[in-house]
Amino acid sequence: MAALDDLIAELERSFAETQERMSDPAVYNDHREAADVGRRLKELEGPYKLARAYKQARADLEAARNDAELSEMVADYERDVARLEEELRMSLTEHDPADEKDVIVEIRQGVGGDEAGLWAHELARMLQRYAERRGFRWEQLAVNANDGGGLKEGTFAINGDGAYSVFKYEGGTHRVQRVPETESQGRIHTSTATVAVMPEAEDVDVEVDEKDLKIDVYRSSGPGGQSVNTTDSAVRITHLPTGIVVAMQDERSQLQNREKAMRVLRARIYEAERERQAAEQAAARSAQVGTGARAEKIRTYNFPQNRVTDHRVKLNVPLEQVLVGSFDAFTDALTAEERRRALE
């Protein structure tokens, strides 16, 4: 109990200090600083309210134990204290500040030729359905189809409060085992698609200096190399300090392509910085559910056995449930596992 009391005291001190900083004119007049402090205050509000409710419940319990007329309420107060203590501990675990952000998702065909491209296309559709079921908005930024009608690579945005907290678990290699339509012998093939999930960075998260950008414009081309636009509307942006390159050609307007490319560029720079920080914090890494690396096989979609297995939490879900975009069982299990490790 003493350890929790110490945490509550620290929480109350942090909340008071953050409120004080928020009213400081120097902070208020600094756009970046004000955004950071505002986010921090929002993060602390929930735990702070829980801490006050927990302290009140403990006081009520103590009063009931010392008052014969209230003795019949003791059991109820004990349940309240236990529930609030658990909620408070959960709220005080490490919280990823990126969880509330929108998301940039990059999906690429992996090994398996045309079948891998078809699988990447299906996976994109499944994730789109999941986003819409959760009340998020799905936006196509760039799509590069392959000759077999599949998806060679695609970049998408998912917008909505808490989008990253839901979709961060989809980063990695998604493996499918099934008989392709083109397979005449009925043999099962294994193909993969990779998914990269990045929080969409705001201007206050990533400062990109124009002097650090090399911008090339060129004529956009469709599949097979044919020109789809007679003007130089395609844009390639290279961030010189990091070497990150983003190309965008789906829009007819050079300005629109540039805006989309900058969104993806900021997200990649932000994610690269997050990965660098995580690598420096070995203790924090152990609290992750998997690394989210593209090379890591996170899930297998087994069509003959009609099941999908998430290898991180050893969970099996019926295939037909997942194909229509119901990933909730995986998200819930992975969220619970992440919290359990953080509590440890």
PDB file of N, CA and C in Angstrom, residues 193-286:
ATOM      1  N   ALA A 193       2.682 -11.024 -46.574  1.00  0.00           N
ATOM      2  CA  ALA A 193       2.588  -9.583 -46.816  1.00  0.00           C
ATOM      3  C   ALA A 193       3.123  -8.901 -45.555  1.00  0.00           C
ATOM      4  N   THR A 194       3.812  -7.792 -45.735  1.00  0.00           N
ATOM      5  CA  THR A 194       4.345  -7.073 -44.575  1.00  0.00           C
ATOM      6  C   THR A 194       3.554  -5.793 -44.342  1.00  0.00           C
ATOM      7  N   VAL A 195       3.393  -5.467 -43.073  1.00  0.00           N
ATOM      8  CA  VAL A 195       2.661  -4.263 -42.686  1.00  0.00           C
ATOM      9  C   VAL A 195       3.549  -3.426 -41.773  1.00  0.00           C
ATOM     10  N   ALA A 196       3.688  -2.156 -42.091  1.00  0.00           N
ATOM     11  CA  ALA A 196       4.375  -1.203 -41.209  1.00  0.00           C
ATOM     12  C   ALA A 196       3.332  -0.206 -40.717  1.00  0.00           C
ATOM     13  N   VAL A 197       3.277  -0.011 -39.412  1.00  0.00           N
ATOM     14  CA  VAL A 197       2.298   0.893 -38.810  1.00  0.00           C
ATOM     15  C   VAL A 197       3.041   2.009 -38.088  1.00  0.00           C
ATOM     16  N   MET A 198       2.747   3.251 -38.462  1.00  0.00           N
ATOM     17  CA  MET A 198       3.450   4.404 -37.876  1.00  0.00           C
ATOM     18  C   MET A 198       2.443   5.435 -37.388  1.00  0.00           C
ATOM     19  N   PRO A 199       2.677   6.041 -36.216  1.00  0.00           N
ATOM     20  CA  PRO A 199       1.815   7.148 -35.795  1.00  0.00           C
ATOM     21  C   PRO A 199       1.994   8.309 -36.771  1.00  0.00           C
ATOM     22  N   GLU A 200       0.892   8.950 -37.134  1.00  0.00           N
ATOM     23  CA  GLU A 200       1.021  10.116 -38.023  1.00  0.00           C
ATOM     24  C   GLU A 200       1.493  11.301 -37.198  1.00  0.00           C
ATOM     25  N   ALA A 201       2.608  11.875 -37.598  1.00  0.00           N
ATOM     26  CA  ALA A 201       3.224  12.953 -36.825  1.00  0.00           C
ATOM     27  C   ALA A 201       2.595  14.293 -37.163  1.00  0.00           C
ATOM     28  N   GLU A 202       2.440  15.122 -36.145  1.00  0.00           N
ATOM     29  CA  GLU A 202       1.973  16.493 -36.336  1.00  0.00           C
ATOM     30  C   GLU A 202       3.187  17.412 -36.448  1.00  0.00           C
ATOM     31  N   ASP A 203       2.930  18.634 -36.847  1.00  0.00           N
ATOM     32  CA  ASP A 203       4.031  19.603 -36.983  1.00  0.00           C
ATOM     33  C   ASP A 203       4.793  19.765 -35.680  1.00  0.00           C
ATOM     34  N   VAL A 204       4.070  19.676 -34.545  1.00  0.00           N
ATOM     35  CA  VAL A 204       4.731  19.879 -33.260  1.00  0.00           C
ATOM     36  C   VAL A 204       5.568  18.665 -32.861  1.00  0.00           C
ATOM     37  N   ASP A 205       5.341  17.505 -33.514  1.00  0.00           N
ATOM     38  CA  ASP A 205       6.111  16.293 -33.204  1.00  0.00           C
ATOM     39  C   ASP A 205       7.426  16.252 -33.973  1.00  0.00           C
ATOM     40  N   VAL A 206       7.366  16.676 -35.220  1.00  0.00           N
ATOM     41  CA  VAL A 206       8.544  16.593 -36.096  1.00  0.00           C
ATOM     42  C   VAL A 206       8.731  17.918 -36.818  1.00  0.00           C
ATOM     43  N   GLU A 207       9.862  18.538 -36.605  1.00  0.00           N
ATOM     44  CA  GLU A 207      10.194  19.754 -37.357  1.00  0.00           C
ATOM     45  C   GLU A 207      11.025  19.365 -38.562  1.00  0.00           C
ATOM     46  N   VAL A 208      10.507  19.631 -39.735  1.00  0.00           N
ATOM     47  CA  VAL A 208      11.236  19.327 -40.966  1.00  0.00           C
ATOM     48  C   VAL A 208      11.669  20.640 -41.600  1.00  0.00           C
ATOM     49  N   ASP A 209      12.970  20.848 -41.675  1.00  0.00           N
ATOM     50  CA  ASP A 209      13.521  22.068 -42.270  1.00  0.00           C
ATOM     51  C   ASP A 209      13.550  21.911 -43.786  1.00  0.00           C
ATOM     52  N   GLU A 210      12.999  22.905 -44.477  1.00  0.00           N
ATOM     53  CA  GLU A 210      12.967  22.863 -45.947  1.00  0.00           C
ATOM     54  C   GLU A 210      14.366  22.666 -46.536  1.00  0.00           C
ATOM     55  N   LYS A 211      15.384  23.194 -45.828  1.00  0.00           N
ATOM     56  CA  LYS A 211      16.762  23.072 -46.341  1.00  0.00           C
ATOM     57  C   LYS A 211      17.240  21.616 -46.322  1.00  0.00           C
ATOM     58  N   ASP A 212      16.552  20.771 -45.543  1.00  0.00           N
ATOM     59  CA  ASP A 212      16.943  19.365 -45.444  1.00  0.00           C
ATOM     60  C   ASP A 212      16.241  18.486 -46.472  1.00  0.00           C
ATOM     61  N   LEU A 213      15.448  19.111 -47.349  1.00  0.00           N
ATOM     62  CA  LEU A 213      14.669  18.334 -48.310  1.00  0.00           C
ATOM     63  C   LEU A 213      15.202  18.484 -49.727  1.00  0.00           C
ATOM     64  N   LYS A 214      15.283  17.367 -50.438  1.00  0.00           N
ATOM     65  CA  LYS A 214      15.567  17.383 -51.879  1.00  0.00           C
ATOM     66  C   LYS A 214      14.286  16.941 -52.567  1.00  0.00           C
ATOM     67  N   ILE A 215      13.698  17.826 -53.361  1.00  0.00           N
ATOM     68  CA  ILE A 215      12.405  17.545 -53.982  1.00  0.00           C
ATOM     69  C   ILE A 215      12.561  17.425 -55.494  1.00  0.00           C
ATOM     70  N   ASP A 216      12.178  16.262 -56.021  1.00  0.00           N
ATOM     71  CA  ASP A 216      12.207  16.016 -57.465  1.00  0.00           C
ATOM     72  C   ASP A 216      10.777  15.866 -57.966  1.00  0.00           C
ATOM     73  N   VAL A 217      10.493  16.442 -59.127  1.00  0.00           N
ATOM     74  CA  VAL A 217       9.178  16.248 -59.748  1.00  0.00           C
ATOM     75  C   VAL A 217       9.384  15.548 -61.082  1.00  0.00           C
ATOM     76  N   TYR A 218       8.424  14.708 -61.430  1.00  0.00           N
ATOM     77  CA  TYR A 218       8.544  13.946 -62.679  1.00  0.00           C
ATOM     78  C   TYR A 218       7.150  13.541 -63.122  1.00  0.00           C
ATOM     79  N   ARG A 219       7.070  12.952 -64.295  1.00  0.00           N
ATOM     80  CA  ARG A 219       5.785  12.551 -64.843  1.00  0.00           C
ATOM     81  C   ARG A 219       5.337  11.234 -64.222  1.00  0.00           C
ATOM     82  N   SER A 220       4.095  11.175 -63.729  1.00  0.00           N
ATOM     83  CA  SER A 220       3.617   9.935 -63.116  1.00  0.00           C
ATOM     84  C   SER A 220       3.349   8.893 -64.194  1.00  0.00           C
ATOM     85  N   SER A 221       3.513   7.636 -63.833  1.00  0.00           N
ATOM     86  CA  SER A 221       3.303   6.549 -64.790  1.00  0.00           C
ATOM     87  C   SER A 221       2.449   5.467 -64.158  1.00  0.00           C
ATOM     88  N   GLY A 222       1.697   4.780 -64.990  1.00  0.00           N
ATOM     89  CA  GLY A 222       0.831   3.703 -64.508  1.00  0.00           C
ATOM     90  C   GLY A 222       1.525   2.365 -64.631  1.00  0.00           C
ATOM     91  N   PRO A 223       0.793   1.251 -64.441  1.00  0.00           N
ATOM     92  CA  PRO A 223       1.386  -0.076 -64.582  1.00  0.00           C
ATOM     93  C   PRO A 223       1.963  -0.278 -65.975  1.00  0.00           C
ATOM     94  N   GLY A 224       3.126  -0.909 -66.053  1.00  0.00           N
ATOM     95  CA  GLY A 224       3.750  -1.154 -67.350  1.00  0.00           C
ATOM     96  C   GLY A 224       4.496   0.038 -67.883  1.00  0.00           C
ATOM     97  N   GLY A 225       4.522   1.141 -67.137  1.00  0.00           N
ATOM     98  CA  GLY A 225       5.330   2.288 -67.523  1.00  0.00           C
ATOM     99  C   GLY A 225       4.615   3.326 -68.365  1.00  0.00           C
ATOM    100  N   GLN A 226       3.315   3.069 -68.721  1.00  0.00           N
ATOM    101  CA  GLN A 226       2.655   4.066 -69.560  1.00  0.00           C
ATOM    102  C   GLN A 226       2.386   5.330 -68.764  1.00  0.00           C
ATOM    103  N   SER A 227       2.491   6.463 -69.421  1.00  0.00           N
ATOM    104  CA  SER A 227       2.286   7.737 -68.740  1.00  0.00           C
ATOM    105  C   SER A 227       0.801   7.926 -68.474  1.00  0.00           C
ATOM    106  N   VAL A 228       0.471   8.329 -67.245  1.00  0.00           N
ATOM    107  CA  VAL A 228      -0.931   8.580 -66.921  1.00  0.00           C
ATOM    108  C   VAL A 228      -1.197  10.074 -66.759  1.00  0.00           C
ATOM    109  N   ASN A 229      -0.157  10.865 -66.939  1.00  0.00           N
ATOM    110  CA  ASN A 229      -0.327  12.307 -66.770  1.00  0.00           C
ATOM    111  C   ASN A 229       0.704  13.007 -67.654  1.00  0.00           C
ATOM    112  N   THR A 230       0.274  14.054 -68.307  1.00  0.00           N
ATOM    113  CA  THR A 230       1.186  14.749 -69.234  1.00  0.00           C
ATOM    114  C   THR A 230       1.954  15.874 -68.559  1.00  0.00           C
ATOM    115  N   THR A 231       1.739  16.080 -67.264  1.00  0.00           N
ATOM    116  CA  THR A 231       2.483  17.121 -66.544  1.00  0.00           C
ATOM    117  C   THR A 231       3.367  16.471 -65.491  1.00  0.00           C
ATOM    118  N   ASP A 232       4.339  17.239 -65.020  1.00  0.00           N
ATOM    119  CA  ASP A 232       5.253  16.727 -63.982  1.00  0.00           C
ATOM    120  C   ASP A 232       4.575  16.844 -62.624  1.00  0.00           C
ATOM    121  N   SER A 233       3.623  15.954 -62.352  1.00  0.00           N
ATOM    122  CA  SER A 233       2.844  16.052 -61.105  1.00  0.00           C
ATOM    123  C   SER A 233       3.357  15.114 -60.014  1.00  0.00           C
ATOM    124  N   ALA A 234       4.118  14.077 -60.390  1.00  0.00           N
ATOM    125  CA  ALA A 234       4.639  13.155 -59.376  1.00  0.00           C
ATOM    126  C   ALA A 234       5.754  13.833 -58.583  1.00  0.00           C
ATOM    127  N   VAL A 235       5.853  13.469 -57.297  1.00  0.00           N
ATOM    128  CA  VAL A 235       6.816  14.120 -56.398  1.00  0.00           C
ATOM    129  C   VAL A 235       7.625  13.066 -55.650  1.00  0.00           C
ATOM    130  N   ARG A 236       8.928  13.292 -55.584  1.00  0.00           N
ATOM    131  CA  ARG A 236       9.800  12.445 -54.772  1.00  0.00           C
ATOM    132  C   ARG A 236      10.534  13.356 -53.798  1.00  0.00           C
ATOM    133  N   ILE A 237      10.381  13.098 -52.503  1.00  0.00           N
ATOM    134  CA  ILE A 237      11.025  13.927 -51.488  1.00  0.00           C
ATOM    135  C   ILE A 237      12.054  13.083 -50.741  1.00  0.00           C
ATOM    136  N   THR A 238      13.281  13.598 -50.668  1.00  0.00           N
ATOM    137  CA  THR A 238      14.351  12.933 -49.925  1.00  0.00           C
ATOM    138  C   THR A 238      14.717  13.791 -48.722  1.00  0.00           C
ATOM    139  N   HIS A 239      14.652  13.173 -47.534  1.00  0.00           N
ATOM    140  CA  HIS A 239      15.064  13.871 -46.316  1.00  0.00           C
ATOM    141  C   HIS A 239      16.552  13.597 -46.127  1.00  0.00           C
ATOM    142  N   LEU A 240      17.381  14.588 -46.412  1.00  0.00           N
ATOM    143  CA  LEU A 240      18.830  14.391 -46.486  1.00  0.00           C
ATOM    144  C   LEU A 240      19.465  13.900 -45.177  1.00  0.00           C
ATOM    145  N   PRO A 241      19.073  14.412 -44.002  1.00  0.00           N
ATOM    146  CA  PRO A 241      19.731  13.945 -42.766  1.00  0.00           C
ATOM    147  C   PRO A 241      19.527  12.459 -42.484  1.00  0.00           C
ATOM    148  N   THR A 242      18.347  11.915 -42.859  1.00  0.00           N
ATOM    149  CA  THR A 242      18.054  10.511 -42.545  1.00  0.00           C
ATOM    150  C   THR A 242      18.124   9.597 -43.770  1.00  0.00           C
ATOM    151  N   GLY A 243      18.083  10.192 -44.967  1.00  0.00           N
ATOM    152  CA  GLY A 243      18.077   9.373 -46.182  1.00  0.00           C
ATOM    153  C   GLY A 243      16.712   8.792 -46.507  1.00  0.00           C
ATOM    154  N   ILE A 244      15.676   9.174 -45.768  1.00  0.00           N
ATOM    155  CA  ILE A 244      14.327   8.657 -46.025  1.00  0.00           C
ATOM    156  C   ILE A 244      13.776   9.274 -47.315  1.00  0.00           C
ATOM    157  N   VAL A 245      13.235   8.403 -48.185  1.00  0.00           N
ATOM    158  CA  VAL A 245      12.699   8.850 -49.481  1.00  0.00           C
ATOM    159  C   VAL A 245      11.228   8.468 -49.569  1.00  0.00           C
ATOM    160  N   VAL A 246      10.382   9.423 -49.966  1.00  0.00           N
ATOM    161  CA  VAL A 246       8.954   9.163 -50.180  1.00  0.00           C
ATOM    162  C   VAL A 246       8.577   9.676 -51.560  1.00  0.00           C
ATOM    163  N   ALA A 247       7.926   8.816 -52.344  1.00  0.00           N
ATOM    164  CA  ALA A 247       7.454   9.229 -53.671  1.00  0.00           C
ATOM    165  C   ALA A 247       5.934   9.110 -53.703  1.00  0.00           C
ATOM    166  N   MET A 248       5.280  10.042 -54.370  1.00  0.00           N
ATOM    167  CA  MET A 248       3.821  10.046 -54.439  1.00  0.00           C
ATOM    168  C   MET A 248       3.401  10.502 -55.828  1.00  0.00           C
ATOM    169  N   GLN A 249       2.480   9.736 -56.458  1.00  0.00           N
ATOM    170  CA  GLN A 249       2.071  10.102 -57.814  1.00  0.00           C
ATOM    171  C   GLN A 249       0.586   9.866 -58.081  1.00  0.00           C
ATOM    172  N   ASP A 250      -0.178   9.490 -57.061  1.00  0.00           N
ATOM    173  CA  ASP A 250      -1.578   9.116 -57.296  1.00  0.00           C
ATOM    174  C   ASP A 250      -2.468  10.292 -57.663  1.00  0.00           C
ATOM    175  N   GLU A 251      -2.133  11.495 -57.175  1.00  0.00           N
ATOM    176  CA  GLU A 251      -2.964  12.668 -57.465  1.00  0.00           C
ATOM    177  C   GLU A 251      -2.499  13.357 -58.749  1.00  0.00           C
ATOM    178  N   ARG A 252      -3.412  14.073 -59.396  1.00  0.00           N
ATOM    179  CA  ARG A 252      -3.057  14.796 -60.627  1.00  0.00           C
ATOM    180  C   ARG A 252      -2.340  16.106 -60.328  1.00  0.00           C
ATOM    181  N   SER A 253      -2.503  16.579 -59.102  1.00  0.00           N
ATOM    182  CA  SER A 253      -1.893  17.848 -58.724  1.00  0.00           C
ATOM    183  C   SER A 253      -0.561  17.608 -58.014  1.00  0.00           C
ATOM    184  N   GLN A 254       0.462  18.358 -58.451  1.00  0.00           N
ATOM    185  CA  GLN A 254       1.778  18.256 -57.806  1.00  0.00           C
ATOM    186  C   GLN A 254       1.678  18.652 -56.330  1.00  0.00           C
ATOM    187  N   LEU A 255       0.875  19.676 -56.020  1.00  0.00           N
ATOM    188  CA  LEU A 255       0.711  20.146 -54.654  1.00  0.00           C
ATOM    189  C   LEU A 255       0.109  19.054 -53.759  1.00  0.00           C
ATOM    190  N   GLN A 256      -0.924  18.362 -54.277  1.00  0.00           N
ATOM    191  CA  GLN A 256      -1.560  17.292 -53.496  1.00  0.00           C
ATOM    192  C   GLN A 256      -0.582  16.145 -53.254  1.00  0.00           C
ATOM    193  N   ASN A 257       0.187  15.786 -54.276  1.00  0.00           N
ATOM    194  CA  ASN A 257       1.172  14.719 -54.117  1.00  0.00           C
ATOM    195  C   ASN A 257       2.237  15.112 -53.095  1.00  0.00           C
ATOM    196  N   ARG A 258       2.624  16.381 -53.138  1.00  0.00           N
ATOM    197  CA  ARG A 258       3.630  16.859 -52.178  1.00  0.00           C
ATOM    198  C   ARG A 258       3.087  16.802 -50.751  1.00  0.00           C
ATOM    199  N   GLU A 259       1.823  17.225 -50.554  1.00  0.00           N
ATOM    200  CA  GLU A 259       1.222  17.208 -49.217  1.00  0.00           C
ATOM    201  C   GLU A 259       1.153  15.790 -48.664  1.00  0.00           C
ATOM    202  N   LYS A 260       0.742  14.833 -49.528  1.00  0.00           N
ATOM    203  CA  LYS A 260       0.662  13.432 -49.090  1.00  0.00           C
ATOM    204  C   LYS A 260       2.050  12.883 -48.768  1.00  0.00           C
ATOM    205  N   ALA A 261       3.023  13.219 -49.615  1.00  0.00           N
ATOM    206  CA  ALA A 261       4.394  12.741 -49.397  1.00  0.00           C
ATOM    207  C   ALA A 261       4.949  13.271 -48.082  1.00  0.00           C
ATOM    208  N   MET A 262       4.636  14.525 -47.754  1.00  0.00           N
ATOM    209  CA  MET A 262       5.120  15.107 -46.503  1.00  0.00           C
ATOM    210  C   MET A 262       4.490  14.435 -45.286  1.00  0.00           C
ATOM    211  N   ARG A 263       3.213  14.041 -45.411  1.00  0.00           N
ATOM    212  CA  ARG A 263       2.566  13.317 -44.302  1.00  0.00           C
ATOM    213  C   ARG A 263       3.288  12.008 -44.015  1.00  0.00           C
ATOM    214  N   VAL A 264       3.580  11.267 -45.078  1.00  0.00           N
ATOM    215  CA  VAL A 264       4.260   9.981 -44.913  1.00  0.00           C
ATOM    216  C   VAL A 264       5.694  10.201 -44.426  1.00  0.00           C
ATOM    217  N   LEU A 265       6.365  11.212 -44.950  1.00  0.00           N
ATOM    218  CA  LEU A 265       7.744  11.506 -44.547  1.00  0.00           C
ATOM    219  C   LEU A 265       7.815  11.825 -43.053  1.00  0.00           C
ATOM    220  N   ARG A 266       6.910  12.690 -42.584  1.00  0.00           N
ATOM    221  CA  ARG A 266       6.907  13.038 -41.152  1.00  0.00           C
ATOM    222  C   ARG A 266       6.692  11.794 -40.290  1.00  0.00           C
ATOM    223  N   ALA A 267       5.766  10.936 -40.735  1.00  0.00           N
ATOM    224  CA  ALA A 267       5.483   9.711 -39.967  1.00  0.00           C
ATOM    225  C   ALA A 267       6.713   8.815 -39.905  1.00  0.00           C
ATOM    226  N   ARG A 268       7.429   8.700 -41.028  1.00  0.00           N
ATOM    227  CA  ARG A 268       8.622   7.829 -41.044  1.00  0.00           C
ATOM    228  C   ARG A 268       9.739   8.405 -40.174  1.00  0.00           C
ATOM    229  N   ILE A 269       9.914   9.726 -40.217  1.00  0.00           N
ATOM    230  CA  ILE A 269      10.946  10.359 -39.379  1.00  0.00           C
ATOM    231  C   ILE A 269      10.592  10.177 -37.903  1.00  0.00           C
ATOM    232  N   TYR A 270       9.315  10.398 -37.578  1.00  0.00           N
ATOM    233  CA  TYR A 270       8.845  10.260 -36.190  1.00  0.00           C
ATOM    234  C   TYR A 270       9.050   8.828 -35.696  1.00  0.00           C
ATOM    235  N   GLU A 271       8.693   7.850 -36.539  1.00  0.00           N
ATOM    236  CA  GLU A 271       8.836   6.440 -36.157  1.00  0.00           C
ATOM    237  C   GLU A 271      10.300   6.056 -36.008  1.00  0.00           C
ATOM    238  N   ALA A 272      11.160   6.570 -36.888  1.00  0.00           N
ATOM    239  CA  ALA A 272      12.596   6.283 -36.793  1.00  0.00           C
ATOM    240  C   ALA A 272      13.162   6.803 -35.472  1.00  0.00           C
ATOM    241  N   GLU A 273      12.699   7.983 -35.053  1.00  0.00           N
ATOM    242  CA  GLU A 273      13.158   8.555 -33.779  1.00  0.00           C
ATOM    243  C   GLU A 273      12.634   7.739 -32.599  1.00  0.00           C
ATOM    244  N   ARG A 274      11.371   7.282 -32.694  1.00  0.00           N
ATOM    245  CA  ARG A 274      10.806   6.437 -31.635  1.00  0.00           C
ATOM    246  C   ARG A 274      11.576   5.126 -31.510  1.00  0.00           C
ATOM    247  N   GLU A 275      11.928   4.536 -32.655  1.00  0.00           N
ATOM    248  CA  GLU A 275      12.682   3.282 -32.635  1.00  0.00           C
ATOM    249  C   GLU A 275      14.070   3.501 -32.038  1.00  0.00           C
ATOM    250  N   ARG A 276      14.681   4.650 -32.357  1.00  0.00           N
ATOM    251  CA  ARG A 276      16.011   4.948 -31.808  1.00  0.00           C
ATOM    252  C   ARG A 276      15.944   5.060 -30.285  1.00  0.00           C
ATOM    253  N   GLN A 277      14.894   5.752 -29.803  1.00  0.00           N
ATOM    254  CA  GLN A 277      14.740   5.904 -28.359  1.00  0.00           C
ATOM    255  C   GLN A 277      14.462   4.566 -27.687  1.00  0.00           C
ATOM    256  N   ALA A 278      13.638   3.727 -28.340  1.00  0.00           N
ATOM    257  CA  ALA A 278      13.312   2.418 -27.767  1.00  0.00           C
ATOM    258  C   ALA A 278      14.557   1.540 -27.686  1.00  0.00           C
ATOM    259  N   ALA A 279      15.422   1.656 -28.690  1.00  0.00           N
ATOM    260  CA  ALA A 279      16.653   0.858 -28.698  1.00  0.00           C
ATOM    261  C   ALA A 279      17.574   1.260 -27.555  1.00  0.00           C
ATOM    262  N   GLU A 280      17.491   2.522 -27.158  1.00  0.00           N
ATOM    263  CA  GLU A 280      18.327   3.010 -26.059  1.00  0.00           C
ATOM    264  C   GLU A 280      17.759   2.631 -24.689  1.00  0.00           C
ATOM    265  N   GLN A 281      16.495   2.256 -24.689  1.00  0.00           N
ATOM    266  CA  GLN A 281      15.838   1.931 -23.410  1.00  0.00           C
ATOM    267  C   GLN A 281      15.497   0.451 -23.376  1.00  0.00           C
ATOM    268  N   ALA A 282      16.469  -0.359 -23.009  1.00  0.00           N
ATOM    269  CA  ALA A 282      16.284  -1.810 -23.019  1.00  0.00           C
ATOM    270  C   ALA A 282      15.134  -2.236 -22.115  1.00  0.00           C
ATOM    271  N   ALA A 283      14.958  -1.544 -21.007  1.00  0.00           N
ATOM    272  CA  ALA A 283      13.882  -1.901 -20.078  1.00  0.00           C
ATOM    273  C   ALA A 283      12.520  -1.679 -20.722  1.00  0.00           C
ATOM    274  N   ALA A 284      12.403  -0.595 -21.490  1.00  0.00           N
ATOM    275  CA  ALA A 284      11.131  -0.300 -22.137  1.00  0.00           C
ATOM    276  C   ALA A 284      10.815  -1.351 -23.197  1.00  0.00           C
ATOM    277  N   ARG A 285      11.845  -1.831 -23.866  1.00  0.00           N
ATOM    278  CA  ARG A 285      11.616  -2.793 -24.943  1.00  0.00           C
ATOM    279  C   ARG A 285      10.960  -4.063 -24.414  1.00  0.00           C
ATOM    280  N   SER A 286      11.321  -4.474 -23.185  1.00  0.00           N
ATOM    281  CA  SER A 286      10.765  -5.710 -22.638  1.00  0.00           C
ATOM    282  C   SER A 286       9.271  -5.589 -22.365  1.00  0.00           C
TER     283      SER A 286
END
